[in-house]
Amino acid sequence: MSGSDGAPPDARDLLRKYELQPKRAFSQNFLIQSSAIQRIADVVTELGQEVVELGPGLGALTHALLARGCRVTAVELDRDMVHVLRREYAGEDRLQVVELDAAEFDLRKHAKIRGSKLVVTGNLPYQATGAIVRRVVDDWDAVVGAVLMVQKEVRDRLVAEPGHKEYGALTVFVQAVFEVETVCRLRAGSFYPAPKVDSTVVRLMPREAPLAEENDAFRAVVRAAFQTRRKTLRNALRNLGDPDRAARALQFAEIDPARRGETLSIVEFARLAEHWTSAG
């Protein structure tokens, strides 16, 4: 059993030990570069010691966090990975392993149980990245910060500005409540098996004052605006079922109905959502 002492476990050794193979269905690419693991652990612990790790896999980052004195809640969907973590860290009372889809883990509830805001981290599987990031956004007031490994194209979406081709609904939802910073880039060779693209570590820090209230109206307006990118706002908002209300909201928000959603700033989306509510 590896525990939290000594060198972090190498994913390839653990796969052999437990006679496992990486699963494509879970987009499993395990971080194996020691310097990257240590760098990420340092960035996480700068933010706090109460950590939720989403998708810990075989526990390389988990090990580094425990070695730094963190209390870690590891949320893992793959039952085989859960088994490995519980075996390798048996008796480690600072680690709780939860078998659950990371996108379903209630960060706000967990923060109340722990009596502390959380640092969220993880190597996010590509096919689940959007859902997991949305969970972090939904529970943003329960976190002190998030340090996430994502594919480069996801990073590009998270930091995009209005008018950029990568600017979309996910951009707006994240930047409404978080400031997004790039920490470092991870080459494909940092992982086993190596993915086809490079990854990036991003840090999400809660804004002192959110740019928008992420209520139902805000989410509905943003999603409608990006549902068909080439449509004008006049036509896009008709998908919400009330063209007259859409016209009034655009007028009161002082937004040209001929504009497209990807040109609006987050503040403009917030204003449009506010007037969508009052125009009902």
mmCIF file of C-alpha atoms in Angstrom:
data_model
loop_
_atom_site.group_PDB
_atom_site.id
_atom_site.type_symbol
_atom_site.label_atom_id
_atom_site.label_comp_id
_atom_site.label_asym_id
_atom_site.label_seq_id
_atom_site.Cartn_x
_atom_site.Cartn_y
_atom_site.Cartn_z
ATOM 1 C CA MET A 1 0.000 0.000 0.000
ATOM 2 C CA SER A 2 1.406 3.342 -0.999
ATOM 3 C CA GLY A 3 -0.277 5.607 1.555
ATOM 4 C CA SER A 4 0.692 9.273 1.329
ATOM 5 C CA ASP A 5 4.394 8.838 2.104
ATOM 6 C CA GLY A 6 7.221 8.515 -0.398
ATOM 7 C CA ALA A 7 7.042 8.981 -4.148
ATOM 8 C CA PRO A 8 3.614 9.234 -5.807
ATOM 9 C CA PRO A 9 2.393 6.015 -7.409
ATOM 10 C CA ASP A 10 3.004 5.644 -11.134
ATOM 11 C CA ALA A 11 -0.210 4.924 -13.011
ATOM 12 C CA ARG A 12 1.475 2.313 -15.196
ATOM 13 C CA ASP A 13 2.672 0.375 -12.150
ATOM 14 C CA LEU A 14 -0.768 0.441 -10.555
ATOM 15 C CA LEU A 15 -2.454 -0.660 -13.773
ATOM 16 C CA ARG A 16 -0.144 -3.663 -13.897
ATOM 17 C CA LYS A 17 -0.577 -4.394 -10.198
ATOM 18 C CA TYR A 18 -4.369 -4.458 -10.429
ATOM 19 C CA GLU A 19 -4.463 -5.915 -13.957
ATOM 20 C CA LEU A 20 -6.375 -2.954 -15.351
ATOM 21 C CA GLN A 21 -6.405 -1.076 -18.651
ATOM 22 C CA PRO A 22 -7.290 2.602 -19.254
ATOM 23 C CA LYS A 23 -10.933 2.873 -20.286
ATOM 24 C CA ARG A 24 -11.852 4.929 -23.328
ATOM 25 C CA ALA A 25 -15.421 5.199 -22.070
ATOM 26 C CA PHE A 26 -14.115 7.289 -19.166
ATOM 27 C CA SER A 27 -11.536 9.200 -21.265
ATOM 28 C CA GLN A 28 -8.832 7.943 -18.921
ATOM 29 C CA ASN A 29 -5.456 9.590 -19.491
ATOM 30 C CA PHE A 30 -3.476 9.442 -16.261
ATOM 31 C CA LEU A 31 -1.043 12.239 -15.394
ATOM 32 C CA ILE A 32 2.417 10.673 -14.970
ATOM 33 C CA GLN A 33 4.825 13.628 -15.172
ATOM 34 C CA SER A 34 6.083 14.121 -11.622
ATOM 35 C CA SER A 35 6.997 17.805 -12.012
ATOM 36 C CA ALA A 36 3.504 18.601 -13.322
ATOM 37 C CA ILE A 37 1.874 16.726 -10.455
ATOM 38 C CA GLN A 38 3.939 18.657 -7.913
ATOM 39 C CA ARG A 39 3.253 21.993 -9.639
ATOM 40 C CA ILE A 40 -0.499 21.417 -9.629
ATOM 41 C CA ALA A 41 -0.445 20.319 -5.991
ATOM 42 C CA ASP A 42 1.440 23.512 -5.097
ATOM 43 C CA VAL A 43 -1.136 25.685 -6.875
ATOM 44 C CA VAL A 44 -3.990 23.859 -5.134
ATOM 45 C CA THR A 45 -2.501 24.171 -1.657
ATOM 46 C CA GLU A 46 -1.866 27.885 -2.153
ATOM 47 C CA LEU A 47 -5.656 28.202 -2.106
ATOM 48 C CA GLY A 48 -6.455 25.945 0.847
ATOM 49 C CA GLN A 49 -6.289 22.540 2.512
ATOM 50 C CA GLU A 50 -9.895 21.365 2.135
ATOM 51 C CA VAL A 51 -9.845 19.791 -1.318
ATOM 52 C CA VAL A 52 -12.377 18.065 -3.542
ATOM 53 C CA GLU A 53 -10.655 16.149 -6.333
ATOM 54 C CA LEU A 54 -12.956 15.343 -9.234
ATOM 55 C CA GLY A 55 -11.852 12.265 -11.161
ATOM 56 C CA PRO A 56 -8.765 11.257 -9.140
ATOM 57 C CA GLY A 57 -8.129 8.170 -11.251
ATOM 58 C CA LEU A 58 -5.249 6.211 -9.724
ATOM 59 C CA GLY A 59 -4.359 8.893 -7.224
ATOM 60 C CA ALA A 60 -1.156 10.589 -8.401
ATOM 61 C CA LEU A 61 -2.393 14.085 -7.530
ATOM 62 C CA THR A 62 -4.263 12.695 -4.520
ATOM 63 C CA HIS A 63 -0.954 11.432 -3.140
ATOM 64 C CA ALA A 64 0.752 14.802 -3.608
ATOM 65 C CA LEU A 65 -2.109 16.638 -1.899
ATOM 66 C CA LEU A 66 -2.132 14.284 1.076
ATOM 67 C CA ALA A 67 1.641 14.673 1.367
ATOM 68 C CA ARG A 68 1.061 18.436 1.727
ATOM 69 C CA GLY A 69 -1.370 17.936 4.604
ATOM 70 C CA CYS A 70 -4.614 18.402 2.680
ATOM 71 C CA ARG A 71 -7.878 16.737 3.558
ATOM 72 C CA VAL A 72 -9.101 15.277 0.254
ATOM 73 C CA THR A 73 -12.507 14.127 -0.892
ATOM 74 C CA ALA A 74 -11.933 12.136 -4.086
ATOM 75 C CA VAL A 75 -14.993 11.769 -6.314
ATOM 76 C CA GLU A 76 -14.609 8.945 -8.833
ATOM 77 C CA LEU A 77 -17.138 7.244 -11.110
ATOM 78 C CA ASP A 78 -15.052 4.261 -12.225
ATOM 79 C CA ARG A 79 -15.538 1.471 -9.692
ATOM 80 C CA ASP A 80 -12.129 -0.028 -10.496
ATOM 81 C CA MET A 81 -10.410 3.253 -9.661
ATOM 82 C CA VAL A 82 -12.424 3.511 -6.445
ATOM 83 C CA HIS A 83 -11.233 0.028 -5.472
ATOM 84 C CA VAL A 84 -7.594 0.938 -6.136
ATOM 85 C CA LEU A 85 -7.782 4.162 -4.134
ATOM 86 C CA ARG A 86 -9.427 2.481 -1.167
ATOM 87 C CA ARG A 87 -6.839 -0.294 -1.189
ATOM 88 C CA GLU A 88 -3.807 1.933 -1.693
ATOM 89 C CA TYR A 89 -4.872 4.465 0.935
ATOM 90 C CA ALA A 90 -6.474 2.165 3.492
ATOM 91 C CA GLY A 91 -6.161 3.768 6.913
ATOM 92 C CA GLU A 92 -5.589 7.280 5.537
ATOM 93 C CA ASP A 93 -8.172 9.235 7.526
ATOM 94 C CA ARG A 94 -7.621 12.454 5.549
ATOM 95 C CA LEU A 95 -8.951 10.818 2.376
ATOM 96 C CA GLN A 96 -12.603 10.139 1.637
ATOM 97 C CA VAL A 97 -13.329 8.288 -1.611
ATOM 98 C CA VAL A 98 -16.818 8.830 -3.030
ATOM 99 C CA GLU A 99 -18.089 6.660 -5.879
ATOM 100 C CA LEU A 100 -20.147 9.131 -7.911
ATOM 101 C CA ASP A 101 -20.308 11.061 -11.168
ATOM 102 C CA ALA A 102 -18.333 14.239 -10.454
ATOM 103 C CA ALA A 103 -21.005 16.363 -12.143
ATOM 104 C CA GLU A 104 -23.502 15.169 -9.521
ATOM 105 C CA PHE A 105 -21.390 15.946 -6.474
ATOM 106 C CA ASP A 106 -23.002 18.708 -4.397
ATOM 107 C CA LEU A 107 -20.141 21.065 -3.575
ATOM 108 C CA ARG A 108 -22.330 23.460 -1.630
ATOM 109 C CA LYS A 109 -23.641 20.698 0.637
ATOM 110 C CA HIS A 110 -20.152 19.284 1.138
ATOM 111 C CA ALA A 111 -18.766 22.687 2.106
ATOM 112 C CA LYS A 112 -21.431 22.968 4.806
ATOM 113 C CA ILE A 113 -20.528 19.516 6.124
ATOM 114 C CA ARG A 114 -16.828 20.378 6.187
ATOM 115 C CA GLY A 115 -17.449 23.817 7.645
ATOM 116 C CA SER A 116 -15.146 25.368 5.062
ATOM 117 C CA LYS A 117 -15.087 26.543 1.490
ATOM 118 C CA LEU A 118 -13.466 24.088 -0.896
ATOM 119 C CA VAL A 119 -10.604 23.992 -3.342
ATOM 120 C CA VAL A 120 -11.757 21.991 -6.359
ATOM 121 C CA THR A 121 -9.266 20.224 -8.588
ATOM 122 C CA GLY A 122 -9.110 17.394 -11.081
ATOM 123 C CA ASN A 123 -8.054 16.051 -14.441
ATOM 124 C CA LEU A 124 -11.396 16.389 -16.191
ATOM 125 C CA PRO A 125 -12.449 13.733 -18.727
ATOM 126 C CA TYR A 126 -13.168 15.453 -22.025
ATOM 127 C CA GLN A 127 -16.686 14.143 -22.570
ATOM 128 C CA ALA A 128 -17.749 15.248 -19.075
ATOM 129 C CA THR A 129 -15.862 18.548 -18.857
ATOM 130 C CA GLY A 130 -18.839 20.777 -19.648
ATOM 131 C CA ALA A 131 -21.108 19.133 -17.079
ATOM 132 C CA ILE A 132 -18.435 19.188 -14.371
ATOM 133 C CA VAL A 133 -17.537 22.829 -14.983
ATOM 134 C CA ARG A 134 -21.233 23.746 -14.868
ATOM 135 C CA ARG A 135 -21.468 22.039 -11.461
ATOM 136 C CA VAL A 136 -18.556 24.151 -10.211
ATOM 137 C CA VAL A 137 -20.275 27.251 -11.609
ATOM 138 C CA ASP A 138 -23.600 26.354 -9.979
ATOM 139 C CA ASP A 139 -21.880 25.961 -6.589
ATOM 140 C CA TRP A 140 -19.356 28.760 -7.092
ATOM 141 C CA ASP A 141 -20.027 30.342 -3.702
ATOM 142 C CA ALA A 142 -18.912 27.111 -1.978
ATOM 143 C CA VAL A 143 -15.412 27.194 -3.459
ATOM 144 C CA VAL A 144 -12.368 29.319 -2.738
ATOM 145 C CA GLY A 145 -10.957 28.417 -6.148
ATOM 146 C CA ALA A 146 -10.636 25.639 -8.712
ATOM 147 C CA VAL A 147 -7.522 24.233 -10.397
ATOM 148 C CA LEU A 148 -8.542 22.104 -13.363
ATOM 149 C CA MET A 149 -6.768 20.150 -16.080
ATOM 150 C CA VAL A 150 -8.687 20.500 -19.349
ATOM 151 C CA GLN A 151 -7.970 20.016 -23.018
ATOM 152 C CA LYS A 152 -6.530 23.105 -24.683
ATOM 153 C CA GLU A 153 -9.673 23.728 -26.731
ATOM 154 C CA VAL A 154 -11.717 23.855 -23.519
ATOM 155 C CA ARG A 155 -9.248 26.323 -22.043
ATOM 156 C CA ASP A 156 -9.674 28.456 -25.167
ATOM 157 C CA ARG A 157 -13.433 28.491 -24.583
ATOM 158 C CA LEU A 158 -13.068 29.412 -20.926
ATOM 159 C CA VAL A 159 -10.867 32.463 -21.604
ATOM 160 C CA ALA A 160 -12.516 33.632 -24.862
ATOM 161 C CA GLU A 161 -13.715 37.203 -25.321
ATOM 162 C CA PRO A 162 -16.877 38.431 -27.080
ATOM 163 C CA GLY A 163 -16.625 38.105 -30.844
ATOM 164 C CA HIS A 164 -14.121 35.251 -30.688
ATOM 165 C CA LYS A 165 -15.141 32.002 -32.363
ATOM 166 C CA GLU A 166 -14.621 30.103 -29.074
ATOM 167 C CA TYR A 167 -16.871 32.476 -27.114
ATOM 168 C CA GLY A 168 -20.015 30.622 -26.126
ATOM 169 C CA ALA A 169 -22.496 29.792 -23.384
ATOM 170 C CA LEU A 170 -19.898 27.984 -21.259
ATOM 171 C CA THR A 171 -17.630 31.039 -21.476
ATOM 172 C CA VAL A 172 -20.394 33.327 -20.264
ATOM 173 C CA PHE A 173 -21.498 31.084 -17.407
ATOM 174 C CA VAL A 174 -17.936 30.616 -16.128
ATOM 175 C CA GLN A 175 -16.717 34.197 -16.524
ATOM 176 C CA ALA A 176 -19.868 35.571 -14.901
ATOM 177 C CA VAL A 177 -18.676 34.269 -11.536
ATOM 178 C CA PHE A 178 -14.988 33.366 -12.009
ATOM 179 C CA GLU A 179 -11.816 35.016 -13.209
ATOM 180 C CA VAL A 180 -9.981 32.466 -15.366
ATOM 181 C CA GLU A 181 -6.184 32.210 -15.401
ATOM 182 C CA THR A 182 -3.893 29.854 -17.294
ATOM 183 C CA VAL A 183 -1.411 28.100 -14.984
ATOM 184 C CA CYS A 184 0.586 25.911 -17.359
ATOM 185 C CA ARG A 185 0.409 23.770 -20.454
ATOM 186 C CA LEU A 186 0.765 19.990 -20.317
ATOM 187 C CA ARG A 187 2.071 18.152 -23.355
ATOM 188 C CA ALA A 188 0.315 14.972 -24.403
ATOM 189 C CA GLY A 189 3.360 12.996 -23.268
ATOM 190 C CA SER A 190 2.656 14.038 -19.672
ATOM 191 C CA PHE A 191 -0.145 11.467 -19.628
ATOM 192 C CA TYR A 192 -0.538 7.723 -20.019
ATOM 193 C CA PRO A 193 -1.872 6.821 -22.437
ATOM 194 C CA ALA A 194 -0.953 9.998 -24.302
ATOM 195 C CA PRO A 195 -4.036 11.831 -25.624
ATOM 196 C CA LYS A 196 -4.095 13.246 -29.141
ATOM 197 C CA VAL A 197 -4.055 16.849 -27.925
ATOM 198 C CA ASP A 198 -2.284 18.922 -25.293
ATOM 199 C CA SER A 199 -3.937 19.960 -22.049
ATOM 200 C CA THR A 200 -3.877 23.110 -19.956
ATOM 201 C CA VAL A 201 -4.170 23.738 -16.243
ATOM 202 C CA VAL A 202 -6.511 26.630 -15.481
ATOM 203 C CA ARG A 203 -7.282 28.360 -12.203
ATOM 204 C CA LEU A 204 -10.785 29.678 -11.557
ATOM 205 C CA MET A 205 -11.026 32.327 -8.860
ATOM 206 C CA PRO A 206 -14.431 33.577 -7.653
ATOM 207 C CA ARG A 207 -15.111 37.214 -8.440
ATOM 208 C CA GLU A 208 -15.675 39.514 -5.483
ATOM 209 C CA ALA A 209 -18.849 40.630 -7.221
ATOM 210 C CA PRO A 210 -20.371 38.365 -9.919
ATOM 211 C CA LEU A 211 -20.977 40.020 -13.277
ATOM 212 C CA ALA A 212 -24.413 38.404 -13.469
ATOM 213 C CA GLU A 213 -26.928 36.628 -11.301
ATOM 214 C CA GLU A 214 -26.979 33.084 -12.675
ATOM 215 C CA ASN A 215 -30.721 32.566 -12.374
ATOM 216 C CA ASP A 216 -33.132 30.770 -14.716
ATOM 217 C CA ALA A 217 -33.683 33.862 -16.865
ATOM 218 C CA PHE A 218 -29.953 34.426 -17.363
ATOM 219 C CA ARG A 219 -29.330 30.799 -18.285
ATOM 220 C CA ALA A 220 -32.293 30.699 -20.671
ATOM 221 C CA VAL A 221 -31.299 33.898 -22.481
ATOM 222 C CA VAL A 222 -27.648 32.861 -22.841
ATOM 223 C CA ARG A 223 -28.490 29.382 -24.127
ATOM 224 C CA ALA A 224 -30.995 30.755 -26.617
ATOM 225 C CA ALA A 225 -28.498 33.330 -27.882
ATOM 226 C CA PHE A 226 -25.894 30.662 -28.658
ATOM 227 C CA GLN A 227 -28.202 27.879 -29.810
ATOM 228 C CA THR A 228 -27.803 29.015 -33.410
ATOM 229 C CA ARG A 229 -24.753 31.248 -33.595
ATOM 230 C CA ARG A 230 -25.557 32.881 -36.925
ATOM 231 C CA LYS A 231 -29.003 34.057 -35.862
ATOM 232 C CA THR A 232 -29.644 37.602 -34.765
ATOM 233 C CA LEU A 233 -30.808 38.089 -31.198
ATOM 234 C CA ARG A 234 -34.233 39.008 -32.520
ATOM 235 C CA ASN A 235 -34.596 35.556 -34.055
ATOM 236 C CA ALA A 236 -32.631 33.597 -31.455
ATOM 237 C CA LEU A 237 -34.752 34.783 -28.536
ATOM 238 C CA ARG A 238 -37.905 33.723 -30.340
ATOM 239 C CA ASN A 239 -36.927 30.194 -29.354
ATOM 240 C CA LEU A 240 -37.978 31.150 -25.839
ATOM 241 C CA GLY A 241 -41.556 31.205 -27.081
ATOM 242 C CA ASP A 242 -42.585 34.866 -26.800
ATOM 243 C CA PRO A 243 -41.357 37.115 -29.659
ATOM 244 C CA ASP A 244 -43.057 40.231 -28.277
ATOM 245 C CA ARG A 245 -41.453 39.748 -24.888
ATOM 246 C CA ALA A 246 -38.073 39.257 -26.562
ATOM 247 C CA ALA A 247 -38.513 42.495 -28.507
ATOM 248 C CA ARG A 248 -39.412 44.416 -25.344
ATOM 249 C CA ALA A 249 -36.467 42.968 -23.425
ATOM 250 C CA LEU A 250 -34.019 43.943 -26.168
ATOM 251 C CA GLN A 251 -35.486 47.432 -26.364
ATOM 252 C CA PHE A 252 -35.371 48.044 -22.601
ATOM 253 C CA ALA A 253 -31.837 46.606 -22.402
ATOM 254 C CA GLU A 254 -30.794 48.968 -25.216
ATOM 255 C CA ILE A 255 -29.363 46.117 -27.281
ATOM 256 C CA ASP A 256 -29.629 46.130 -31.065
ATOM 257 C CA PRO A 257 -31.835 43.144 -32.022
ATOM 258 C CA ALA A 258 -29.748 42.703 -35.185
ATOM 259 C CA ARG A 259 -26.680 41.772 -33.137
ATOM 260 C CA ARG A 260 -25.657 38.158 -32.658
ATOM 261 C CA GLY A 261 -25.266 36.521 -29.277
ATOM 262 C CA GLU A 262 -21.522 36.005 -29.578
ATOM 263 C CA THR A 263 -21.000 39.801 -29.658
ATOM 264 C CA LEU A 264 -22.597 40.459 -26.260
ATOM 265 C CA SER A 265 -20.514 40.975 -23.151
ATOM 266 C CA ILE A 266 -21.458 39.205 -19.940
ATOM 267 C CA VAL A 267 -22.743 42.471 -18.498
ATOM 268 C CA GLU A 268 -24.995 42.905 -21.539
ATOM 269 C CA PHE A 269 -26.320 39.365 -21.102
ATOM 270 C CA ALA A 270 -27.050 40.168 -17.460
ATOM 271 C CA ARG A 271 -28.935 43.311 -18.449
ATOM 272 C CA LEU A 272 -30.882 41.430 -21.117
ATOM 273 C CA ALA A 273 -31.855 38.705 -18.635
ATOM 274 C CA GLU A 274 -33.002 41.310 -16.129
ATOM 275 C CA HIS A 275 -35.258 42.958 -18.698
ATOM 276 C CA TRP A 276 -36.465 39.573 -19.982
ATOM 277 C CA THR A 277 -37.781 38.964 -16.463
ATOM 278 C CA SER A 278 -39.426 42.376 -16.155
ATOM 279 C CA ALA A 279 -40.906 42.202 -19.675
ATOM 280 C CA GLY A 280 -42.837 39.015 -18.883
#
